[in-house]
Amino acid sequence: MERFKLARNGIMKAGAALRQCPLNEDEVRRKTDHQDLVTCWDKNIEQMLRREILQFFPTDRVVGEEYPDKPGCPSGVIWYLDPIDGTTNFINQRRNYAVSVGCWENERPLFGLVLDVERDELYWAKKGGGAWRNGDALHVSNCGKVSDLLLATPCIQYTFLEEHPQRENMLRLARAARAVRSLGSVALELCQLAAGEADMFVTTRSAPWDHNAARVILEEAGGCICTLDGEPLPLNLNTTVAAFNSREMCKLFMQGEY
Ligand code: 2AM
Ligand code: CA
């Protein structure tokens, strides 16, 4: 089976399982602290996706949030899996969470899929083929003025309350912008940017499985993405992320003059 088709079948199967799974309190665990939670479903869904991928493509490398990577596989194809992006939303709201599946070959994107599980909306893009939400083509907004800008950020504590080199810049930007929104899912917020429903995205913490599927969708929708310092986004490291509807907005942010 073709990789994209396998990914689409797998992500839809994962979504169907998550929509009807029970979630009891004793299935929620702390990973590091009370703000970093995981459920049995994060693990089950990642295992299911891994099994399906490796059954058809046993030499592909799979990087997921819940299970360690086995580095050094010979193939140049790497999958990035987040079985539940927005785990806190999954636990507390039972909405606003996603399954994220990205596939890259030799550091070049092949495709990305992000399923907004409860809305049953599939964001997807193949390299060079445009960005889509179900059957509708997506494009970033044309917002060019900071005072009209809607800024998305997935974790308000990290972005505005913790010390980091861009904190002052972020605070000035938040005051100058029209509004700040926080959904609590890196993948879904990058897809909002791709769909023109937000104009800029920032986070001080993101992992490869959080953003490597959605970044393909965003770039195919006409957006751009880098670190908060304006460096190219690394593929395999935890990183800060800044994403924009245009190069001009990126330049404005890096200059920090609002
Ligand atoms: P998760 O739900 O898969 O953990 C808001 O919390 C967003 O930031 C979610 O997309 C969440 O992913 C991600 N996130 C939370 N803590 C993180 C961390 N320490 N490093 C990277 N991403 C994180
Ligand atoms: Ca996750």
Short mmCIF file of C-alpha atoms and ligand atoms in Angstrom, two decimals:
data_model
loop_
_atom_site.label_atom_id
_atom_site.label_comp_id
_atom_site.label_asym_id
_atom_site.label_seq_id
_atom_site.Cartn_x
_atom_site.Cartn_y
_atom_site.Cartn_z
CA MET A 1 0.00 0.00 0.00
CA GLU A 2 1.13 3.54 -0.75
CA ARG A 3 2.43 5.43 2.34
CA PHE A 4 -0.09 8.30 2.13
CA LYS A 5 -3.04 5.94 1.85
CA LEU A 6 -1.74 3.90 4.78
CA ALA A 7 -1.40 7.09 6.84
CA ARG A 8 -4.91 8.28 5.95
CA ASN A 9 -6.46 4.92 6.82
CA GLY A 10 -4.48 4.76 10.07
CA ILE A 11 -5.37 8.27 11.22
CA MET A 12 -9.09 7.77 10.46
CA LYS A 13 -9.02 4.48 12.40
CA ALA A 14 -7.30 6.27 15.31
CA GLY A 15 -9.94 9.01 15.24
CA ALA A 16 -12.81 6.50 15.29
CA ALA A 17 -11.23 4.71 18.27
CA LEU A 18 -10.68 7.96 20.20
CA ARG A 19 -14.22 9.23 19.60
CA GLN A 20 -15.72 6.27 21.38
CA CYS A 21 -13.08 5.25 23.93
CA PRO A 22 -13.90 5.39 27.64
CA LEU A 23 -11.57 7.45 29.82
CA ASN A 24 -11.47 6.68 33.52
CA GLU A 25 -9.57 8.72 36.08
CA ASP A 26 -7.19 5.87 36.83
CA GLU A 27 -6.11 5.85 33.16
CA VAL A 28 -4.64 9.37 33.46
CA ARG A 29 -1.00 9.54 34.63
CA ARG A 30 1.52 12.29 35.28
CA LYS A 31 4.54 12.07 32.95
CA THR A 32 6.77 14.64 34.66
CA ASP A 33 4.40 16.87 36.68
CA HIS A 34 0.73 17.87 37.09
CA GLN A 35 0.83 19.86 33.81
CA ASP A 36 2.23 16.97 31.76
CA LEU A 37 -0.33 14.17 31.51
CA VAL A 38 -0.64 10.98 29.52
CA THR A 39 -3.43 8.42 29.17
CA CYS A 40 -3.53 4.77 28.15
CA TRP A 41 -5.03 5.97 24.85
CA ASP A 42 -1.93 7.99 23.91
CA LYS A 43 0.02 4.75 24.16
CA ASN A 44 -2.57 2.46 22.53
CA ILE A 45 -3.08 4.70 19.52
CA GLU A 46 0.64 5.20 18.93
CA GLN A 47 1.17 1.44 19.10
CA MET A 48 -1.62 0.87 16.61
CA LEU A 49 -0.18 3.43 14.15
CA ARG A 50 3.37 2.05 14.59
CA ARG A 51 2.16 -1.51 13.95
CA GLU A 52 0.37 -0.55 10.74
CA ILE A 53 3.32 1.45 9.38
CA LEU A 54 5.98 -1.14 10.24
CA GLN A 55 3.90 -4.00 8.88
CA PHE A 56 4.04 -2.48 5.38
CA PHE A 57 7.33 -0.53 5.67
CA PRO A 58 9.50 -2.42 8.19
CA THR A 59 12.65 -0.39 7.52
CA ASP A 60 11.01 3.03 7.95
CA ARG A 61 11.91 4.91 11.12
CA VAL A 62 9.07 5.95 13.44
CA VAL A 63 9.48 8.85 15.88
CA GLY A 64 6.51 9.13 18.24
CA GLU A 65 5.87 10.84 21.54
CA GLU A 66 5.17 7.79 23.67
CA TYR A 67 7.75 5.19 22.59
CA PRO A 68 11.50 5.63 22.10
CA ASP A 69 12.92 5.95 18.63
CA LYS A 70 15.20 3.20 17.33
CA PRO A 71 17.89 5.32 15.68
CA GLY A 72 20.09 4.12 12.91
CA CYS A 73 17.49 2.35 10.72
CA PRO A 74 18.81 2.23 7.17
CA SER A 75 15.82 3.81 5.41
CA GLY A 76 15.71 7.55 4.80
CA VAL A 77 11.96 7.65 5.49
CA ILE A 78 10.94 8.96 8.92
CA TRP A 79 7.43 9.14 10.32
CA TYR A 80 6.48 11.58 13.11
CA LEU A 81 3.50 10.47 15.20
CA ASP A 82 1.58 12.24 17.91
CA PRO A 83 -1.27 9.90 18.90
CA ILE A 84 -2.98 12.71 20.86
CA ASP A 85 -1.86 16.31 20.45
CA GLY A 86 -3.67 18.27 23.12
CA THR A 87 -3.84 15.53 25.74
CA THR A 88 -5.07 17.97 28.41
CA ASN A 89 -7.97 18.94 26.12
CA PHE A 90 -8.70 15.26 25.51
CA ILE A 91 -8.91 14.69 29.28
CA ASN A 92 -10.72 17.89 30.35
CA GLN A 93 -12.83 18.82 27.32
CA ARG A 94 -13.06 15.72 25.17
CA ARG A 95 -12.58 18.04 22.17
CA ASN A 96 -9.83 20.22 20.63
CA TYR A 97 -7.30 17.41 20.29
CA ALA A 98 -5.71 15.87 17.21
CA VAL A 99 -3.87 12.88 15.82
CA SER A 100 -0.81 13.95 13.88
CA VAL A 101 1.09 11.92 11.26
CA GLY A 102 3.96 13.39 9.24
CA CYS A 103 6.23 11.59 6.80
CA TRP A 104 9.61 12.85 5.58
CA GLU A 105 12.35 11.41 3.39
CA ASN A 106 15.95 12.54 3.73
CA GLU A 107 14.84 15.71 5.54
CA ARG A 108 12.32 16.57 2.80
CA PRO A 109 8.57 16.48 3.43
CA LEU A 110 6.46 13.82 1.72
CA PHE A 111 3.11 14.56 3.41
CA GLY A 112 1.42 15.60 6.64
CA LEU A 113 -2.00 14.75 8.12
CA VAL A 114 -3.66 16.23 11.20
CA LEU A 115 -7.08 14.94 12.26
CA ASP A 116 -9.24 17.21 14.44
CA VAL A 117 -10.82 14.18 16.05
CA GLU A 118 -14.11 15.44 17.45
CA ARG A 119 -14.89 17.70 14.45
CA ASP A 120 -13.87 14.85 12.13
CA GLU A 121 -11.87 17.33 10.05
CA LEU A 122 -8.81 16.01 8.27
CA TYR A 123 -6.12 18.56 7.40
CA TRP A 124 -3.69 17.14 4.88
CA ALA A 125 -1.03 18.04 2.36
CA LYS A 126 1.30 16.22 0.02
CA LYS A 127 4.47 18.08 -0.94
CA GLY A 128 3.67 20.25 -3.96
CA GLY A 129 -0.05 19.39 -3.91
CA GLY A 130 -1.58 22.22 -1.86
CA ALA A 131 -3.19 22.06 1.58
CA TRP A 132 -6.65 20.68 2.29
CA ARG A 133 -9.29 20.35 5.02
CA ASN A 134 -11.34 17.34 3.96
CA GLY A 135 -12.06 18.35 0.33
CA ASP A 136 -11.58 22.13 0.68
CA ALA A 137 -8.39 23.88 -0.38
CA LEU A 138 -6.71 25.93 2.36
CA HIS A 139 -4.80 29.18 2.18
CA VAL A 140 -3.23 31.40 4.83
CA SER A 141 -4.77 34.82 5.54
CA ASN A 142 -3.59 37.99 3.85
CA CYS A 143 -3.42 39.96 7.12
CA GLY A 144 -0.48 42.39 6.89
CA LYS A 145 -1.08 44.71 9.84
CA VAL A 146 -0.15 43.89 13.43
CA SER A 147 -3.25 45.68 14.74
CA ASP A 148 -5.42 43.26 12.67
CA LEU A 149 -3.46 40.20 13.70
CA LEU A 150 -4.79 37.16 15.55
CA LEU A 151 -1.95 35.46 17.40
CA ALA A 152 -2.22 31.78 18.35
CA THR A 153 -0.10 30.21 21.08
CA PRO A 154 -0.72 26.75 22.59
CA CYS A 155 0.54 27.31 26.11
CA ILE A 156 0.06 30.72 27.69
CA GLN A 157 2.20 29.90 30.75
CA TYR A 158 5.30 29.16 28.68
CA THR A 159 4.80 31.94 26.14
CA PHE A 160 4.07 34.89 28.41
CA LEU A 161 4.93 33.93 32.00
CA GLU A 162 8.23 32.05 31.77
CA GLU A 163 11.56 33.79 31.21
CA HIS A 164 13.00 33.36 27.71
CA PRO A 165 14.87 35.64 25.30
CA GLN A 166 11.76 36.54 23.24
CA ARG A 167 9.44 37.19 26.20
CA GLU A 168 9.48 41.01 25.95
CA ASN A 169 8.90 40.79 22.20
CA MET A 170 5.91 38.48 22.77
CA LEU A 171 4.38 40.77 25.37
CA ARG A 172 4.68 43.80 23.08
CA LEU A 173 3.24 41.77 20.21
CA ALA A 174 0.30 40.60 22.35
CA ARG A 175 -0.52 44.21 23.26
CA ALA A 176 -0.22 45.38 19.64
CA ALA A 177 -2.25 42.51 18.12
CA ARG A 178 -6.03 42.34 17.75
CA ALA A 179 -6.27 39.26 19.96
CA VAL A 180 -4.42 36.24 21.34
CA ARG A 181 -6.01 32.78 21.21
CA SER A 182 -4.91 29.54 22.82
CA LEU A 183 -6.46 26.26 21.75
CA GLY A 184 -3.87 24.04 23.46
CA SER A 185 -2.70 21.94 20.51
CA VAL A 186 0.37 22.83 18.44
CA ALA A 187 -0.84 20.81 15.44
CA LEU A 188 -4.37 22.25 15.40
CA GLU A 189 -3.14 25.82 15.88
CA LEU A 190 -0.70 25.47 12.96
CA CYS A 191 -3.64 24.15 10.92
CA GLN A 192 -5.72 27.19 11.97
CA LEU A 193 -2.92 29.35 10.58
CA ALA A 194 -2.94 27.28 7.36
CA ALA A 195 -6.71 27.83 7.09
CA GLY A 196 -6.46 31.62 7.55
CA GLU A 197 -8.19 31.47 10.96
CA ALA A 198 -5.12 32.82 12.77
CA ASP A 199 -2.31 34.95 11.34
CA MET A 200 0.72 34.10 13.48
CA PHE A 201 1.73 31.29 15.86
CA VAL A 202 4.39 31.18 18.56
CA THR A 203 5.49 28.66 21.14
CA THR A 204 8.59 28.27 23.29
CA ARG A 205 8.21 24.47 23.43
CA SER A 206 7.42 22.08 20.66
CA ALA A 207 8.60 18.60 19.78
CA PRO A 208 9.08 17.05 16.31
CA TRP A 209 5.84 15.01 16.68
CA ASP A 210 3.93 18.18 17.62
CA HIS A 211 4.77 20.19 14.48
CA ASN A 212 6.31 18.04 11.72
CA ALA A 213 2.99 16.99 10.16
CA ALA A 214 1.29 20.40 10.47
CA ARG A 215 4.30 22.28 9.10
CA VAL A 216 3.89 20.48 5.76
CA ILE A 217 0.24 21.59 5.68
CA LEU A 218 1.12 25.17 6.66
CA GLU A 219 3.85 25.53 4.03
CA GLU A 220 1.57 24.08 1.33
CA ALA A 221 -1.06 26.67 2.38
CA GLY A 222 1.44 29.48 1.73
CA GLY A 223 2.73 30.04 5.28
CA CYS A 224 6.25 29.93 6.65
CA ILE A 225 7.77 28.49 9.82
CA CYS A 226 11.06 28.86 11.73
CA THR A 227 12.37 29.05 15.31
CA LEU A 228 11.61 32.08 17.50
CA ASP A 229 15.09 33.36 16.56
CA GLY A 230 14.37 33.11 12.85
CA GLU A 231 16.54 30.02 12.30
CA PRO A 232 15.41 27.11 10.08
CA LEU A 233 13.24 24.73 12.12
CA PRO A 234 15.22 21.57 12.99
CA LEU A 235 13.48 18.33 12.01
CA ASN A 236 14.52 16.11 14.89
CA LEU A 237 14.90 18.35 17.95
CA ASN A 238 12.62 19.97 20.51
CA THR A 239 12.52 23.63 19.55
CA THR A 240 10.81 26.99 19.79
CA VAL A 241 8.46 27.68 16.87
CA ALA A 242 7.29 30.84 15.13
CA ALA A 243 4.94 30.51 12.16
CA PHE A 244 3.50 33.20 9.90
CA ASN A 245 1.03 33.84 7.12
CA SER A 246 3.79 35.59 5.11
CA ARG A 247 7.54 36.35 4.97
CA GLU A 248 6.70 40.01 5.64
CA MET A 249 5.01 39.13 8.96
CA CYS A 250 8.02 36.98 9.84
CA LYS A 251 10.34 39.95 9.20
CA LEU A 252 8.14 42.25 11.28
CA PHE A 253 8.22 39.80 14.21
CA MET A 254 11.98 39.36 14.04
CA GLN A 255 12.45 43.16 14.04
CA GLY A 256 10.04 43.42 17.00
CA GLU A 257 8.92 46.95 16.13
CA TYR A 258 5.21 47.30 16.91
P1 2AM B 1 0.76 17.22 23.83
O1 2AM B 1 -0.66 17.46 24.09
O2 2AM B 1 1.04 16.20 22.80
O3 2AM B 1 1.55 17.01 25.09
C1 2AM B 1 -0.18 22.62 24.61
O4 2AM B 1 0.13 22.01 25.77
C2 2AM B 1 0.59 22.06 23.42
O5 2AM B 1 2.01 22.01 23.64
C3 2AM B 1 0.21 20.66 23.02
O6 2AM B 1 0.35 20.57 21.63
C4 2AM B 1 1.22 19.80 23.76
O7 2AM B 1 1.40 18.55 23.17
C5 2AM B 1 2.46 20.65 23.61
N1 2AM B 1 3.41 20.53 24.73
C6 2AM B 1 3.11 20.60 26.02
N2 2AM B 1 4.23 20.50 26.79
C7 2AM B 1 5.26 20.36 25.94
C8 2AM B 1 6.66 20.21 26.12
N3 2AM B 1 7.23 20.21 27.31
N4 2AM B 1 7.43 20.08 25.02
C9 2AM B 1 6.85 20.09 23.79
N5 2AM B 1 5.52 20.24 23.56
C10 2AM B 1 4.72 20.38 24.63
CA CA B 2 0.89 13.97 22.53
#
